[in-house]
């Protein structure tokens, strides 16, 4: 077990290094130069651009730039080219804004997907199964931005409440309870939107896994022995169908960044995904590279957690 964990850590460390190198090279292979902050701004004279290049070591070879960038990143000295603010401080603030959106959306997705998928598998071919299948494919097919606008129009026209941003604009000095409820309301709508596609996809996957396990010999044997409905489907079938989801569970961490770009842009939510999108438009390379590095770390942490969970639930891994 310890050797398995050790090998996993070494492999992921090597993978992280190659991700750092490749992402750094891709940034510099992209059209435009890093020093081309705003070429249409007349205030950026050639002298200012040259001082900018020297200040951020852009006049050095690529491997020297790579060393300086990650040295500054690991020592918390990296600053944004856009406003000269510390990158890690900006990311920390945006991370705390994205975290509740991610947590609520994930809880809704995983809480609803399993009951819907399990019941659809048990009632295969029934009206419930056909209805959930149709709704799932419908939600998967509808573009997220289109569904978001429909949801915003419905909520605003039906309940006459604002849904844009993290709080109501001009809320003023109100009680703590009122402020808390306002925050919860603004959090609920984008969380539900983010969970709809996840519920549709994950419930289909749960259904297929349950149907595959339901056809195994040990499930038929359990039915032949006269075990109760709950023991057959939830103790024998569901326990074995859950093994693939252990791997999937560890891969939800990158959703803190990549899965929130569209939602945060539509709802004007100041989170990680929106910050990464704005950094790309502004050619803010330190933000882009730092966000990419954090995304890679989240992916590797998620896969490592999946390895540990799989090690716990499947004893064959230890052999």
Tab-separated table of C-alpha atoms in Angstrom:
chain	number	residue	atom	x	y	z
A	1	UNK	CA	0.000	0.000	0.000
A	2	UNK	CA	2.788	2.438	0.902
A	3	UNK	CA	4.686	1.563	-2.265
A	4	UNK	CA	1.533	2.202	-4.310
A	5	UNK	CA	1.109	5.644	-2.701
A	6	UNK	CA	4.824	6.422	-3.178
A	7	UNK	CA	4.733	5.528	-6.864
A	8	UNK	CA	1.597	7.602	-7.324
A	9	UNK	CA	3.192	10.676	-5.715
A	10	UNK	CA	6.357	10.359	-7.834
A	11	UNK	CA	4.373	9.924	-11.058
A	12	UNK	CA	2.177	12.927	-10.314
A	13	UNK	CA	5.165	15.108	-9.419
A	14	UNK	CA	6.818	14.281	-12.743
A	15	UNK	CA	3.530	14.911	-14.551
A	16	UNK	CA	3.190	18.305	-12.867
A	17	UNK	CA	6.681	19.322	-14.014
A	18	UNK	CA	5.914	18.455	-17.639
A	19	UNK	CA	2.592	20.312	-17.412
A	20	UNK	CA	4.467	23.391	-16.155
A	21	UNK	CA	6.921	23.210	-19.060
A	22	UNK	CA	4.315	22.556	-21.749
A	23	UNK	CA	1.909	25.253	-20.546
A	24	UNK	CA	4.759	27.775	-20.411
A	25	UNK	CA	5.805	26.934	-23.975
A	26	UNK	CA	2.219	27.061	-25.288
A	27	UNK	CA	1.761	30.549	-23.850
A	28	UNK	CA	4.826	31.754	-25.731
A	29	UNK	CA	3.807	29.960	-28.941
A	30	UNK	CA	0.443	31.738	-28.963
A	31	UNK	CA	-0.030	34.660	-31.409
A	32	UNK	CA	1.342	37.932	-30.071
A	33	UNK	CA	4.168	38.599	-27.677
A	34	UNK	CA	3.983	38.708	-23.875
A	35	UNK	CA	5.296	42.268	-23.927
A	36	UNK	CA	2.444	43.310	-26.233
A	37	UNK	CA	0.206	44.354	-23.338
A	38	UNK	CA	-1.909	46.895	-25.209
A	39	UNK	CA	-0.450	47.672	-28.649
A	40	UNK	CA	-3.236	50.150	-29.478
A	41	UNK	CA	-2.623	52.280	-26.393
A	42	UNK	CA	-0.525	55.306	-27.433
A	43	UNK	CA	0.864	55.619	-23.905
A	44	UNK	CA	2.922	52.462	-24.416
A	45	UNK	CA	5.995	53.877	-26.076
A	46	UNK	CA	8.872	51.623	-27.214
A	47	UNK	CA	10.855	52.789	-24.186
A	48	UNK	CA	8.081	51.729	-21.789
A	49	UNK	CA	7.760	48.362	-23.506
A	50	UNK	CA	11.508	47.816	-23.183
A	51	UNK	CA	11.422	48.657	-19.447
A	52	UNK	CA	8.483	46.284	-19.114
A	53	UNK	CA	10.434	43.501	-20.824
A	54	UNK	CA	13.410	43.953	-18.531
A	55	UNK	CA	11.279	44.181	-15.373
A	56	UNK	CA	9.640	40.817	-16.117
A	57	UNK	CA	12.735	39.149	-17.636
A	58	UNK	CA	11.133	38.917	-21.083
A	59	UNK	CA	14.445	39.809	-22.698
A	60	UNK	CA	15.960	36.569	-21.375
A	61	UNK	CA	15.883	33.101	-23.013
A	62	UNK	CA	12.797	30.991	-22.402
A	63	UNK	CA	14.396	28.658	-19.865
A	64	UNK	CA	15.538	31.688	-17.821
A	65	UNK	CA	12.015	33.147	-17.983
A	66	UNK	CA	10.642	29.786	-16.863
A	67	UNK	CA	12.947	29.738	-13.849
A	68	UNK	CA	12.175	33.341	-12.854
A	69	UNK	CA	8.421	32.919	-13.222
A	70	UNK	CA	8.067	29.796	-11.063
A	71	UNK	CA	10.596	31.153	-8.580
A	72	UNK	CA	8.401	34.224	-8.114
A	73	UNK	CA	5.267	32.063	-8.050
A	74	UNK	CA	6.537	29.757	-5.303
A	75	UNK	CA	7.792	32.736	-3.264
A	76	UNK	CA	4.473	34.630	-3.714
A	77	UNK	CA	6.150	37.492	-5.618
A	78	UNK	CA	4.303	37.110	-8.925
A	79	UNK	CA	2.268	40.197	-9.853
A	80	UNK	CA	-0.395	40.808	-12.458
A	81	UNK	CA	0.653	42.721	-15.562
A	82	UNK	CA	-2.734	44.407	-15.659
A	83	UNK	CA	-2.817	46.133	-12.247
A	84	UNK	CA	0.515	45.129	-10.648
A	85	UNK	CA	-1.318	43.356	-7.809
A	86	UNK	CA	-0.049	40.075	-6.259
A	87	UNK	CA	-1.390	37.180	-8.304
A	88	UNK	CA	-1.910	34.805	-5.385
A	89	UNK	CA	-3.911	37.406	-3.446
A	90	UNK	CA	-6.219	37.962	-6.415
A	91	UNK	CA	-6.637	34.228	-6.942
A	92	UNK	CA	-7.306	33.648	-3.240
A	93	UNK	CA	-10.115	36.216	-3.301
A	94	UNK	CA	-11.678	34.781	-6.439
A	95	UNK	CA	-11.209	31.233	-5.146
A	96	UNK	CA	-13.266	32.011	-2.043
A	97	UNK	CA	-16.013	33.398	-4.308
A	98	UNK	CA	-16.049	30.288	-6.516
A	99	UNK	CA	-15.875	27.814	-3.638
A	100	UNK	CA	-19.510	28.119	-2.390
A	101	UNK	CA	-20.774	27.993	-5.978
A	102	UNK	CA	-18.766	24.823	-6.579
A	103	UNK	CA	-19.757	23.155	-3.290
A	104	UNK	CA	-23.503	23.812	-3.637
A	105	UNK	CA	-23.536	22.753	-7.299
A	106	UNK	CA	-21.612	19.558	-6.533
A	107	UNK	CA	-23.899	18.648	-3.625
A	108	UNK	CA	-27.003	19.159	-5.771
A	109	UNK	CA	-25.524	17.123	-8.629
A	110	UNK	CA	-24.403	14.112	-6.612
A	111	UNK	CA	-27.442	14.139	-4.296
A	112	UNK	CA	-30.004	14.011	-7.106
A	113	UNK	CA	-28.129	11.974	-9.725
A	114	UNK	CA	-27.956	8.733	-7.768
A	115	UNK	CA	-31.648	8.434	-6.787
A	116	UNK	CA	-32.734	9.336	-10.331
A	117	UNK	CA	-30.273	6.947	-12.016
A	118	UNK	CA	-30.822	4.041	-9.598
A	119	UNK	CA	-34.610	4.184	-9.872
A	120	UNK	CA	-34.390	4.447	-13.676
A	121	UNK	CA	-32.208	1.315	-13.779
A	122	UNK	CA	-34.487	-0.651	-11.454
A	123	UNK	CA	-37.609	0.463	-13.393
A	124	UNK	CA	-36.032	-0.088	-16.794
A	125	UNK	CA	-38.452	0.482	-19.681
A	126	UNK	CA	-41.108	2.111	-17.482
A	127	UNK	CA	-42.653	5.542	-17.988
A	128	UNK	CA	-40.331	6.947	-15.305
A	129	UNK	CA	-37.270	5.584	-17.111
A	130	UNK	CA	-38.341	6.971	-20.482
A	131	UNK	CA	-39.233	10.350	-18.968
A	132	UNK	CA	-35.925	10.764	-17.134
A	133	UNK	CA	-34.052	9.676	-20.262
A	134	UNK	CA	-35.843	12.281	-22.375
A	135	UNK	CA	-35.303	15.055	-19.798
A	136	UNK	CA	-31.635	14.118	-19.391
A	137	UNK	CA	-30.889	14.248	-23.113
A	138	UNK	CA	-32.840	17.493	-23.365
A	139	UNK	CA	-30.760	19.119	-20.634
A	140	UNK	CA	-27.551	17.812	-22.206
A	141	UNK	CA	-28.545	19.198	-25.622
A	142	UNK	CA	-29.549	22.704	-24.487
A	143	UNK	CA	-26.555	25.087	-24.454
A	144	UNK	CA	-25.722	26.325	-20.972
A	145	UNK	CA	-25.883	30.020	-21.845
A	146	UNK	CA	-29.313	29.615	-23.494
A	147	UNK	CA	-30.726	27.749	-20.513
A	148	UNK	CA	-29.234	30.398	-18.209
A	149	UNK	CA	-31.054	33.218	-19.987
A	150	UNK	CA	-34.327	31.290	-19.871
A	151	UNK	CA	-33.854	30.702	-16.133
A	152	UNK	CA	-32.995	34.366	-15.501
A	153	UNK	CA	-36.033	35.627	-17.434
A	154	UNK	CA	-38.341	33.179	-15.647
A	155	UNK	CA	-37.072	33.991	-12.156
A	156	UNK	CA	-37.074	37.759	-12.678
A	157	UNK	CA	-40.539	37.852	-14.261
A	158	UNK	CA	-42.078	35.328	-11.880
A	159	UNK	CA	-40.552	36.370	-8.548
A	160	UNK	CA	-39.426	39.942	-9.365
A	161	UNK	CA	-36.034	39.485	-7.707
A	162	UNK	CA	-32.505	40.205	-8.985
A	163	UNK	CA	-30.229	37.265	-9.773
A	164	UNK	CA	-27.077	38.935	-11.140
A	165	UNK	CA	-23.957	39.202	-8.993
A	166	UNK	CA	-23.177	37.909	-5.510
A	167	UNK	CA	-25.563	40.326	-3.799
A	168	UNK	CA	-28.336	42.754	-4.663
A	169	UNK	CA	-26.984	46.063	-5.933
A	170	UNK	CA	-27.701	48.928	-3.527
A	171	UNK	CA	-28.829	46.622	-0.735
A	172	UNK	CA	-27.677	49.143	1.837
A	173	UNK	CA	-27.543	48.757	5.589
A	174	UNK	CA	-29.839	45.835	6.409
A	175	UNK	CA	-29.919	43.132	9.040
A	176	UNK	CA	-27.524	40.198	9.028
A	177	UNK	CA	-30.361	37.752	8.345
A	178	UNK	CA	-31.516	39.762	5.327
A	179	UNK	CA	-27.966	39.958	3.971
A	180	UNK	CA	-27.476	36.208	4.466
A	181	UNK	CA	-30.729	35.335	2.697
A	182	UNK	CA	-29.803	37.651	-0.171
A	183	UNK	CA	-26.448	35.897	-0.572
A	184	UNK	CA	-28.112	32.467	-0.465
A	185	UNK	CA	-30.623	33.493	-3.112
A	186	UNK	CA	-27.941	34.791	-5.471
A	187	UNK	CA	-25.958	31.584	-4.887
A	188	UNK	CA	-28.870	29.229	-5.487
A	189	UNK	CA	-29.765	30.134	-9.084
A	190	UNK	CA	-26.270	29.735	-10.659
A	191	UNK	CA	-25.709	26.601	-8.555
A	192	UNK	CA	-28.883	25.018	-9.911
A	193	UNK	CA	-27.876	25.983	-13.435
A	194	UNK	CA	-24.425	24.461	-12.968
A	195	UNK	CA	-25.938	21.260	-11.593
A	196	UNK	CA	-28.497	20.613	-14.338
A	197	UNK	CA	-26.083	19.273	-16.952
A	198	UNK	CA	-24.169	17.367	-14.260
A	199	UNK	CA	-27.352	15.682	-13.029
A	200	UNK	CA	-28.354	14.733	-16.577
A	201	UNK	CA	-24.959	13.193	-17.403
A	202	UNK	CA	-24.236	11.553	-14.060
A	203	UNK	CA	-27.733	10.060	-13.691
A	204	UNK	CA	-27.333	8.385	-17.104
A	205	UNK	CA	-23.990	6.995	-16.024
A	206	UNK	CA	-25.447	5.717	-12.746
A	207	UNK	CA	-28.268	4.065	-14.672
A	208	UNK	CA	-25.904	2.290	-17.071
A	209	UNK	CA	-23.646	1.091	-14.245
A	210	UNK	CA	-26.588	-0.218	-12.233
A	211	UNK	CA	-28.047	-2.005	-15.259
A	212	UNK	CA	-24.684	-3.652	-15.938
A	213	UNK	CA	-24.371	-4.870	-12.351
A	214	UNK	CA	-28.020	-5.947	-12.186
A	215	UNK	CA	-27.280	-8.517	-14.885
A	216	UNK	CA	-24.478	-10.205	-12.946
A	217	UNK	CA	-24.828	-13.728	-11.596
A	218	UNK	CA	-24.499	-12.769	-7.925
A	219	UNK	CA	-27.467	-10.362	-8.202
A	220	UNK	CA	-29.623	-13.062	-9.777
A	221	UNK	CA	-28.467	-15.436	-7.039
A	222	UNK	CA	-29.453	-12.900	-4.380
A	223	UNK	CA	-32.914	-12.619	-5.933
A	224	UNK	CA	-33.232	-16.415	-6.103
A	225	UNK	CA	-32.353	-16.674	-2.403
A	226	UNK	CA	-35.383	-14.530	-1.622
A	227	UNK	CA	-33.534	-11.510	-0.255
A	228	UNK	CA	-35.489	-8.307	0.184
A	229	UNK	CA	-35.669	-5.599	-2.479
A	230	UNK	CA	-33.359	-3.293	-0.503
A	231	UNK	CA	-30.732	-6.008	0.058
A	232	UNK	CA	-30.649	-7.037	-3.600
A	233	UNK	CA	-30.488	-3.595	-5.185
A	234	UNK	CA	-28.792	-1.450	-2.573
A	235	UNK	CA	-26.482	-3.870	-0.756
A	236	UNK	CA	-25.346	-6.150	-3.558
A	237	UNK	CA	-25.894	-4.183	-6.794
A	238	UNK	CA	-25.299	-0.589	-5.745
A	239	UNK	CA	-22.166	-1.300	-3.690
A	240	UNK	CA	-20.409	-2.819	-6.711
A	241	UNK	CA	-21.783	-0.224	-9.124
A	242	UNK	CA	-20.238	2.564	-7.036
A	243	UNK	CA	-16.620	1.570	-7.757
A	244	UNK	CA	-16.261	3.625	-10.991
A	245	UNK	CA	-17.681	6.700	-9.238
A	246	UNK	CA	-14.804	6.656	-6.775
A	247	UNK	CA	-12.567	7.644	-9.678
A	248	UNK	CA	-15.030	10.250	-10.899
A	249	UNK	CA	-15.349	11.818	-7.456
A	250	UNK	CA	-11.699	12.797	-7.373
A	251	UNK	CA	-11.961	14.518	-10.759
A	252	UNK	CA	-14.545	17.102	-9.670
A	253	UNK	CA	-11.906	19.402	-8.137
A	254	UNK	CA	-10.886	21.005	-11.464
A	255	UNK	CA	-14.497	22.170	-11.749
A	256	UNK	CA	-13.510	24.971	-9.382
A	257	UNK	CA	-11.979	26.694	-12.415
A	258	UNK	CA	-12.965	25.228	-15.754
A	259	UNK	CA	-16.571	24.400	-14.977
A	260	UNK	CA	-17.573	27.883	-13.865
A	261	UNK	CA	-16.471	30.173	-16.740
A	262	UNK	CA	-19.832	30.421	-18.533
A	263	UNK	CA	-21.925	30.598	-15.368
A	264	UNK	CA	-19.728	33.224	-13.732
A	265	UNK	CA	-19.704	35.332	-16.898
A	266	UNK	CA	-23.490	35.232	-17.333
A	267	UNK	CA	-24.281	35.904	-13.681
A	268	UNK	CA	-21.431	38.434	-13.196
A	269	UNK	CA	-20.032	36.239	-10.449
A	270	UNK	CA	-16.469	37.324	-9.540
A	271	UNK	CA	-14.939	33.868	-9.433
A	272	UNK	CA	-11.932	31.942	-10.710
A	273	UNK	CA	-13.329	31.058	-14.114
A	274	UNK	CA	-14.285	34.624	-14.924
A	275	UNK	CA	-10.886	35.879	-13.778
A	276	UNK	CA	-9.117	33.380	-16.067
A	277	UNK	CA	-11.288	34.459	-19.009
A	278	UNK	CA	-10.578	38.150	-18.368
A	279	UNK	CA	-6.853	37.411	-18.029
A	280	UNK	CA	-6.814	35.724	-21.449
A	281	UNK	CA	-8.480	38.743	-23.050
A	282	UNK	CA	-6.027	41.105	-21.324
A	283	UNK	CA	-2.929	38.989	-22.122
A	284	UNK	CA	-2.218	38.834	-18.390
A	285	UNK	CA	0.258	35.959	-18.661
A	286	UNK	CA	1.080	35.636	-14.923
A	287	UNK	CA	-2.609	35.114	-14.129
A	288	UNK	CA	-3.044	32.643	-16.998
A	289	UNK	CA	0.001	30.555	-16.070
A	290	UNK	CA	-0.835	30.586	-12.358
A	291	UNK	CA	-4.431	29.518	-12.957
A	292	UNK	CA	-3.207	26.786	-15.298
A	293	UNK	CA	-0.738	25.599	-12.659
A	294	UNK	CA	-3.456	25.533	-9.986
A	295	UNK	CA	-5.738	23.609	-12.363
A	296	UNK	CA	-3.033	21.003	-12.924
A	297	UNK	CA	-2.459	20.709	-9.169
A	298	UNK	CA	-6.202	20.247	-8.579
A	299	UNK	CA	-6.360	17.520	-11.232
A	300	UNK	CA	-3.404	15.660	-9.722
A	301	UNK	CA	-4.768	16.026	-6.176
A	302	UNK	CA	-8.122	14.735	-7.386
A	303	UNK	CA	-6.574	11.693	-9.060
A	304	UNK	CA	-4.480	11.032	-5.952
A	305	UNK	CA	-7.610	11.147	-3.772
A	306	UNK	CA	-9.273	8.768	-6.235
A	307	UNK	CA	-6.320	6.394	-5.941
A	308	UNK	CA	-6.600	6.417	-2.141
A	309	UNK	CA	-10.361	5.876	-2.196
A	310	UNK	CA	-10.048	3.077	-4.741
A	311	UNK	CA	-7.369	1.521	-2.562
A	312	UNK	CA	-9.802	1.531	0.362
A	313	UNK	CA	-12.851	0.149	-1.440
A	314	UNK	CA	-11.117	-2.402	-3.711
A	315	UNK	CA	-8.705	-4.703	-1.830
A	316	UNK	CA	-7.440	-6.149	-5.112
A	317	UNK	CA	-5.416	-2.954	-5.680
A	318	UNK	CA	-3.244	-3.836	-2.669
A	319	UNK	CA	-2.213	-7.207	-4.079
